[in-house]
C-alpha positions as CSV (number, residue, x, y, z in Angstrom):
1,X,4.6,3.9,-6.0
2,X,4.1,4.4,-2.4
3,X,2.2,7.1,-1.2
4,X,4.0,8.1,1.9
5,X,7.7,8.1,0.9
6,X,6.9,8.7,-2.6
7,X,9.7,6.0,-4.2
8,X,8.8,3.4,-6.5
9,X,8.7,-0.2,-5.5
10,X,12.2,-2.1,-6.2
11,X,12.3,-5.2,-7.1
12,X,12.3,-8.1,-4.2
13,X,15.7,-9.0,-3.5
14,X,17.1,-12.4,-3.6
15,X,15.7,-14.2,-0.9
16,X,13.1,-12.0,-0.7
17,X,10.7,-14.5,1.1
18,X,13.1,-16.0,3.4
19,X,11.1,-14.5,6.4
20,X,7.4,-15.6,4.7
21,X,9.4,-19.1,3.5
22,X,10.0,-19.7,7.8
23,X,6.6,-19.7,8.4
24,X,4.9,-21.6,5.4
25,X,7.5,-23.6,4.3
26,X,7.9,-22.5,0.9
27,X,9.6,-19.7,-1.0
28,X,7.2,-17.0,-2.7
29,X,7.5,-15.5,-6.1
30,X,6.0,-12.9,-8.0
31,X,4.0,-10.6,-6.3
32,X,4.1,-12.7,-3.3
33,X,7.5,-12.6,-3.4
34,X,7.1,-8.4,-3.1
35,X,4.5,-8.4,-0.5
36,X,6.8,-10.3,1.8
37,X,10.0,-8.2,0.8
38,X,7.4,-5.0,1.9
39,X,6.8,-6.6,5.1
40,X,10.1,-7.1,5.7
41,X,10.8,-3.1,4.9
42,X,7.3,-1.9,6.8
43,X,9.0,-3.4,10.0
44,X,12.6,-2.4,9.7
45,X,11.0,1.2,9.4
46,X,9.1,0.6,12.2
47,X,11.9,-0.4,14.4
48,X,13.9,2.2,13.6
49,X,10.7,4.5,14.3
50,X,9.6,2.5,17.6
51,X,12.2,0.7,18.7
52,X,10.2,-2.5,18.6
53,X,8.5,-5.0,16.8
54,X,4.9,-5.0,16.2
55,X,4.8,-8.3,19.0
56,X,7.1,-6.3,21.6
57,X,4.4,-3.5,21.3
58,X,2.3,-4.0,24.2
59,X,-0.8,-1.9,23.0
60,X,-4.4,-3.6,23.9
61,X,-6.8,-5.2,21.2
62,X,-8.7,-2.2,20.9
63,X,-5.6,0.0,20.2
64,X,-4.6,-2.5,17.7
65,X,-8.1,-2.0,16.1
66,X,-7.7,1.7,16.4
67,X,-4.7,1.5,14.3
68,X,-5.9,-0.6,11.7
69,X,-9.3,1.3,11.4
70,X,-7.7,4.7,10.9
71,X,-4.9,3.0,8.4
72,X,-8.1,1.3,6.3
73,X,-9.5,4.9,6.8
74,X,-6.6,6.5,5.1
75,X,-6.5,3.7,2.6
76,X,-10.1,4.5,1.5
77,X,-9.1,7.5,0.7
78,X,-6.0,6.7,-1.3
79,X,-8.9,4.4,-3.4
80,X,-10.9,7.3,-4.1
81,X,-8.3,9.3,-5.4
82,X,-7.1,7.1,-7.6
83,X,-10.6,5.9,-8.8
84,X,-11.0,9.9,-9.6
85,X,-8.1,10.2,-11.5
86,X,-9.1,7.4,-13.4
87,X,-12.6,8.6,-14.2
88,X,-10.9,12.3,-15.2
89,X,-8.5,10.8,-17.6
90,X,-11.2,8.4,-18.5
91,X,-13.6,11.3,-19.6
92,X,-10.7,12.7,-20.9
93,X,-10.6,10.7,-23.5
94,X,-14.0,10.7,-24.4
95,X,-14.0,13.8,-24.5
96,X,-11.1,14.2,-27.3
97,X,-12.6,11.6,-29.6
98,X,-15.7,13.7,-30.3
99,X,-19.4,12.4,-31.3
100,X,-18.2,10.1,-33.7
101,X,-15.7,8.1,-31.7
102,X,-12.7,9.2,-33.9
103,X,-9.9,11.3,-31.8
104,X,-9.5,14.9,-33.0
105,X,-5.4,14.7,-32.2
């Protein structure tokens, strides 16, 4: 599910890797396959949002690091919270089996 727009992932559509398949010569599948077909959304949404390409932009190197250092920022923290919610339903079930292991529902 993504985080920001809150939809789940669809499937890749055919041809999916047709942009990814340009630059190393071969069609990707499975969860390539979906990482390219992301791409491929991530920049239509940034057109639409910027008017431009990611290449057209014509932000310095240390912009682009700015960028990227506040997105792996926000992704650390998108980590955590899922690594807690783990943990909670983790202890959760612990917790319900009791001392001897066996669950009490």
């Amino acid at each position: 599910m993504d985080t920001k727009t809150k939809t789940q992932t669809p499937e890749p559509a055919t041809g999916a890797g047709t942009n990814c398949a340009e630059s190393t010569g071969s069609v990707p599948t499975g969860i390539e396959a979906y990482v390219c077909a992301d791409i491929a959304r991530r920049q239509a949404l940034g057109i639409a949002k910027y008017g431009k390409t990611v290449a057209e932009n014509p932000l310095r190197l240390r912009e682009w690091l700015q960028h990227a250092y506040e997105e792996t920022l926000d992704n650390a923290v998108y980590l955590r919270r899922a690594i807690v919610e783990i943990d909670a339903r983790q202890n959760e079930k612990l917790t319900d089996a009791g001392p001897s292991g066996v669950n009490k529902t």
